[in-house]
PDB file of C-alpha atoms in Angstrom:
ATOM      1  CA  MET N   1      21.270 -19.539  15.603  1.00 51.00           C
ATOM      2  CA  GLY N   2      19.943 -22.844  16.140  1.00 64.00           C
ATOM      3  CA  THR N   3      17.166 -21.631  17.786  1.00 75.00           C
ATOM      4  CA  LEU N   4      16.077 -19.733  14.555  1.00 70.00           C
ATOM      5  CA  GLN N   5      16.236 -22.713  12.424  1.00 74.00           C
ATOM      6  CA  THR N   6      13.841 -24.464  14.623  1.00 76.00           C
ATOM      7  CA  TYR N   7      11.285 -21.860  13.800  1.00 76.00           C
ATOM      8  CA  LYS N   8      12.251 -21.525   9.980  1.00 82.00           C
ATOM      9  CA  GLU N   9       9.028 -23.422   8.991  1.00 87.00           C
ATOM     10  CA  ASP N  10       6.769 -20.946  11.083  1.00 93.00           C
ATOM     11  CA  PHE N  11       7.600 -18.255   8.568  1.00 95.00           C
ATOM     12  CA  TRP N  12       4.509 -18.192   6.593  1.00 96.00           C
ATOM     13  CA  LEU N  13       2.411 -18.709   9.662  1.00 97.00           C
ATOM     14  CA  LEU N  14       4.152 -15.893  11.173  1.00 96.00           C
ATOM     15  CA  LEU N  15       3.821 -13.535   8.355  1.00 97.00           C
ATOM     16  CA  GLU N  16      -0.119 -14.090   7.686  1.00 97.00           C
ATOM     17  CA  SER N  17      -0.567 -13.671  11.419  1.00 98.00           C
ATOM     18  CA  GLY N  18       0.874 -10.147  10.873  1.00 98.00           C
ATOM     19  CA  PHE N  19      -1.479  -9.349   8.099  1.00 98.00           C
ATOM     20  CA  ILE N  20      -4.274 -10.486  10.265  1.00 98.00           C
ATOM     21  CA  ALA N  21      -3.316  -8.538  13.202  1.00 98.00           C
ATOM     22  CA  ALA N  22      -2.840  -5.656  10.958  1.00 98.00           C
ATOM     23  CA  ASN N  23      -6.336  -6.002   9.418  1.00 97.00           C
ATOM     24  CA  ALA N  24      -7.470  -6.134  13.121  1.00 97.00           C
ATOM     25  CA  SER N  25      -5.796  -2.819  14.151  1.00 96.00           C
ATOM     26  CA  ASN N  26      -3.562  -4.559  16.115  1.00 98.00           C
ATOM     27  CA  GLU N  27      -0.363  -2.430  15.341  1.00 97.00           C
ATOM     28  CA  ASP N  28       1.816  -3.739  17.728  1.00 98.00           C
ATOM     29  CA  ALA N  29       1.329  -7.328  17.417  1.00 98.00           C
ATOM     30  CA  ALA N  30       1.373  -7.104  13.510  1.00 98.00           C
ATOM     31  CA  LEU N  31       4.988  -5.133  13.644  1.00 98.00           C
ATOM     32  CA  LYS N  32       6.550  -7.970  16.252  1.00 98.00           C
ATOM     33  CA  LEU N  33       4.801 -10.737  13.623  1.00 97.00           C
ATOM     34  CA  PHE N  34       6.496  -8.958  10.716  1.00 98.00           C
ATOM     35  CA  LYS N  35       9.863  -8.498  12.674  1.00 97.00           C
ATOM     36  CA  ALA N  36       9.755 -12.198  13.972  1.00 95.00           C
ATOM     37  CA  SER N  37       9.283 -13.029  10.184  1.00 96.00           C
ATOM     38  CA  ALA N  38      12.244 -11.103   9.124  1.00 96.00           C
ATOM     39  CA  LEU N  39      14.308 -12.761  11.644  1.00 94.00           C
ATOM     40  CA  LEU N  40      13.712 -16.282   9.883  1.00 94.00           C
ATOM     41  CA  ARG N  41      13.764 -15.207   6.194  1.00 95.00           C
ATOM     42  CA  PRO N  42      15.311 -11.740   5.862  1.00 94.00           C
ATOM     43  CA  GLU N  43      15.321 -12.318   2.094  1.00 95.00           C
ATOM     44  CA  ASN N  44      11.900 -12.576   1.785  1.00 96.00           C
ATOM     45  CA  VAL N  45      10.206  -8.927   0.783  1.00 97.00           C
ATOM     46  CA  MET N  46       6.879  -9.966   2.044  1.00 98.00           C
ATOM     47  CA  THR N  47       8.084  -8.872   5.627  1.00 97.00           C
ATOM     48  CA  LYS N  48       8.760  -5.314   4.358  1.00 98.00           C
ATOM     49  CA  VAL N  49       5.203  -5.460   2.554  1.00 98.00           C
ATOM     50  CA  GLY N  50       3.825  -6.080   5.751  1.00 98.00           C
ATOM     51  CA  VAL N  51       5.141  -3.432   7.575  1.00 98.00           C
ATOM     52  CA  GLY N  52       4.175  -1.209   4.640  1.00 98.00           C
ATOM     53  CA  TYR N  53       0.647  -2.363   4.901  1.00 98.00           C
ATOM     54  CA  VAL N  54       0.648  -1.687   8.463  1.00 98.00           C
ATOM     55  CA  HIS N  55       1.676   2.187   7.598  1.00 98.00           C
ATOM     56  CA  LEU N  56      -1.102   2.096   4.835  1.00 98.00           C
ATOM     57  CA  LEU N  57      -3.642   1.113   6.886  1.00 97.00           C
ATOM     58  CA  LYS N  58      -2.842   4.093   9.182  1.00 97.00           C
ATOM     59  CA  LEU N  59      -2.547   6.393   6.135  1.00 96.00           C
ATOM     60  CA  GLU N  60       1.140   6.992   6.520  1.00 97.00           C
ATOM     61  CA  LEU N  61       0.985   6.922   2.690  1.00 97.00           C
ATOM     62  CA  GLN N  62       4.841   8.177   2.452  1.00 97.00           C
ATOM     63  CA  LYS N  63       6.446   5.713   4.733  1.00 98.00           C
ATOM     64  CA  ALA N  64       4.234   2.895   2.938  1.00 98.00           C
ATOM     65  CA  CYS N  65       5.391   3.944  -0.501  1.00 98.00           C
ATOM     66  CA  GLN N  66       9.170   4.003   1.104  1.00 98.00           C
ATOM     67  CA  LEU N  67       8.645   0.590   2.022  1.00 98.00           C
ATOM     68  CA  PHE N  68       6.920  -0.784  -0.893  1.00 98.00           C
ATOM     69  CA  GLU N  69       9.504   0.725  -3.467  1.00 98.00           C
ATOM     70  CA  GLU N  70      11.984  -1.005  -1.100  1.00 97.00           C
ATOM     71  CA  ALA N  71      10.457  -4.109  -1.291  1.00 98.00           C
ATOM     72  CA  LEU N  72      10.317  -3.780  -5.398  1.00 98.00           C
ATOM     73  CA  LYS N  73      13.821  -2.885  -5.505  1.00 98.00           C
ATOM     74  CA  GLN N  74      14.673  -6.196  -3.385  1.00 97.00           C
ATOM     75  CA  ASP N  75      12.236  -8.163  -5.707  1.00 97.00           C
ATOM     76  CA  SER N  76      10.770  -6.389  -8.792  1.00 95.00           C
ATOM     77  CA  SER N  77       8.442  -9.237  -9.506  1.00 95.00           C
ATOM     78  CA  SER N  78       6.411  -8.743  -6.214  1.00 96.00           C
ATOM     79  CA  ASP N  79       2.830  -8.181  -7.731  1.00 97.00           C
ATOM     80  CA  VAL N  80       1.573  -7.779  -3.953  1.00 97.00           C
ATOM     81  CA  ALA N  81       4.214  -4.724  -3.159  1.00 97.00           C
ATOM     82  CA  LYS N  82       3.332  -3.272  -6.623  1.00 97.00           C
ATOM     83  CA  SER N  83      -0.587  -3.237  -6.279  1.00 97.00           C
ATOM     84  CA  LEU N  84      -0.042  -1.965  -2.455  1.00 98.00           C
ATOM     85  CA  LEU N  85       2.324   0.860  -3.974  1.00 98.00           C
ATOM     86  CA  GLY N  86      -0.328   1.837  -6.558  1.00 97.00           C
ATOM     87  CA  LEU N  87      -3.016   1.915  -3.714  1.00 97.00           C
ATOM     88  CA  ALA N  88      -0.878   4.163  -1.491  1.00 97.00           C
ATOM     89  CA  HIS N  89       0.108   6.469  -4.545  1.00 96.00           C
ATOM     90  CA  ALA N  90      -3.678   6.750  -5.556  1.00 95.00           C
ATOM     91  CA  LEU N  91      -4.590   7.769  -1.865  1.00 94.00           C
ATOM     92  CA  THR N  92      -1.915  10.843  -2.245  1.00 91.00           C
ATOM     93  CA  VAL N  93      -3.771  13.510  -3.746  1.00 86.00           C
ATOM     94  CA  LYS N  94      -1.320  14.600  -6.541  1.00 91.00           C
ATOM     95  CA  GLU N  95      -0.076  10.989  -7.330  1.00 94.00           C
ATOM     96  CA  VAL N  96      -3.408   9.487  -8.265  1.00 93.00           C
ATOM     97  CA  ASP N  97      -2.380   8.894 -11.998  1.00 94.00           C
ATOM     98  CA  GLN N  98       0.800   7.216 -10.957  1.00 96.00           C
ATOM     99  CA  GLY N  99      -1.209   4.926  -8.640  1.00 96.00           C
ATOM    100  CA  LYS N 100      -3.857   3.763 -11.315  1.00 96.00           C
ATOM    101  CA  ARG N 101      -0.947   3.294 -13.894  1.00 96.00           C
ATOM    102  CA  LEU N 102       0.866   0.772 -11.211  1.00 97.00           C
ATOM    103  CA  LEU N 103      -2.683  -0.967 -10.543  1.00 97.00           C
ATOM    104  CA  GLN N 104      -3.322  -1.254 -14.335  1.00 96.00           C
ATOM    105  CA  GLU N 105       0.487  -2.786 -14.726  1.00 96.00           C
ATOM    106  CA  THR N 106      -0.266  -5.205 -11.998  1.00 96.00           C
ATOM    107  CA  ILE N 107      -3.582  -6.192 -13.526  1.00 96.00           C
ATOM    108  CA  LYS N 108      -1.805  -6.978 -16.773  1.00 96.00           C
ATOM    109  CA  ASN N 109       1.121  -8.836 -15.422  1.00 95.00           C
ATOM    110  CA  SER N 110      -0.189 -10.788 -12.636  1.00 95.00           C
ATOM    111  CA  LYS N 111      -1.477 -14.312 -12.647  1.00 95.00           C
ATOM    112  CA  ASP N 112      -2.354 -14.343  -8.879  1.00 96.00           C
ATOM    113  CA  PRO N 113      -6.287 -14.165  -8.504  1.00 96.00           C
ATOM    114  CA  SER N 114      -5.985 -12.317  -4.851  1.00 96.00           C
ATOM    115  CA  VAL N 115      -3.553  -9.753  -6.507  1.00 96.00           C
ATOM    116  CA  LEU N 116      -5.824  -9.360  -9.470  1.00 97.00           C
ATOM    117  CA  LYS N 117      -8.981  -9.014  -7.225  1.00 97.00           C
ATOM    118  CA  MET N 118      -7.209  -6.447  -4.871  1.00 96.00           C
ATOM    119  CA  ALA N 119      -5.837  -4.324  -7.891  1.00 96.00           C
ATOM    120  CA  ASN N 120      -9.302  -4.285  -9.787  1.00 97.00           C
ATOM    121  CA  THR N 121     -10.956  -3.358  -6.476  1.00 96.00           C
ATOM    122  CA  GLY N 122      -8.438  -0.418  -5.700  1.00 95.00           C
ATOM    123  CA  LEU N 123      -9.082   0.750  -9.595  1.00 95.00           C
ATOM    124  CA  ASP N 124     -13.036   0.603  -8.930  1.00 95.00           C
ATOM    125  CA  PHE N 125     -12.543   2.509  -5.449  1.00 93.00           C
ATOM    126  CA  ILE N 126     -10.282   5.131  -7.630  1.00 92.00           C
ATOM    127  CA  ASP N 127     -12.577   5.704 -10.319  1.00 91.00           C
ATOM    128  CA  LYS N 128     -15.780   6.046  -7.754  1.00 91.00           C
ATOM    129  CA  PHE N 129     -14.470   8.120  -5.067  1.00 88.00           C
ATOM    130  CA  ILE N 130     -10.868   9.642  -5.879  1.00 86.00           C
ATOM    131  CA  ALA N 131     -10.676  10.519  -9.241  1.00 79.00           C
ATOM    132  CA  LYS N 132     -14.499  11.679  -9.282  1.00 74.00           C
ATOM    133  CA  SER N 133     -14.575  15.798 -10.179  1.00 71.00           C
ATOM    134  CA  PRO N 134     -14.178  17.863  -8.700  1.00 66.00           C
ATOM    135  CA  THR N 135     -10.913  16.105  -7.003  1.00 58.00           C
ATOM    136  CA  PRO N 136     -10.035  17.308  -3.440  1.00 58.00           C
ATOM    137  CA  VAL N 137      -7.222  19.478  -5.328  1.00 62.00           C
ATOM    138  CA  GLN N 138      -9.695  20.781  -7.719  1.00 60.00           C
ATOM    139  CA  GLY N 139     -12.370  21.733  -5.041  1.00 62.00           C
ATOM    140  CA  GLU N 140      -9.538  23.416  -3.001  1.00 62.00           C
ATOM    141  CA  MET N 141      -8.904  25.594  -6.107  1.00 60.00           C
ATOM    142  CA  LYS N 142     -12.018  26.429  -6.665  1.00 61.00           C
ATOM    143  CA  THR N 143     -12.692  27.676  -2.958  1.00 59.00           C
ATOM    144  CA  LYS N 144      -9.402  29.638  -3.081  1.00 61.00           C
ATOM    145  CA  SER N 145     -10.338  31.227  -6.509  1.00 59.00           C
ATOM    146  CA  LYS N 146     -13.488  32.339  -5.024  1.00 59.00           C
ATOM    147  CA  LYS N 147     -12.050  33.971  -2.061  1.00 59.00           C
ATOM    148  CA  ASN N 148      -9.446  35.770  -4.127  1.00 60.00           C
ATOM    149  CA  SER N 149     -11.738  37.126  -6.771  1.00 57.00           C
ATOM    150  CA  PRO N 150     -13.180  40.407  -6.607  1.00 58.00           C
ATOM    151  CA  LYS N 151     -16.631  40.979  -5.267  1.00 56.00           C
ATOM    152  CA  LYS N 152     -19.243  42.281  -7.642  1.00 57.00           C
ATOM    153  CA  ALA N 153     -21.111  45.878  -6.674  1.00 54.00           C
ATOM    154  CA  PRO N 154     -24.689  45.167  -5.662  1.00 53.00           C
TER     155      PRO N 154
END
């Protein structure tokens, strides 16, 4: 265990490098860096948030939500976990409202400028592209109803 103590001060460096690797689409490196971070400080929720972020970037939304929720159970004050959970829900067709609510809560309660910027950008994206009428579900319903409606005689 003495070897891990030697690298304890490198936790933030490894964690940040994990996010950089995730943004560079290097999933393998990102997951290894988050795992190394978790070995150094298993109590820190950001390692779990990092793995969830990798899943979010891959649009594995259910897995991302699960990890962000676990992080929030461990630390309910994590604004990063809450805002990323909001984004993940917002990208899930039938959970857009829940995602918006989480992002709005984050904006209301967070004092971190980076988190506020991310949450505001997320809300703008939702309003411009996701919640725009017709939503993907509404468009699908209209297509199905047109296919199922009786045809008029000429």
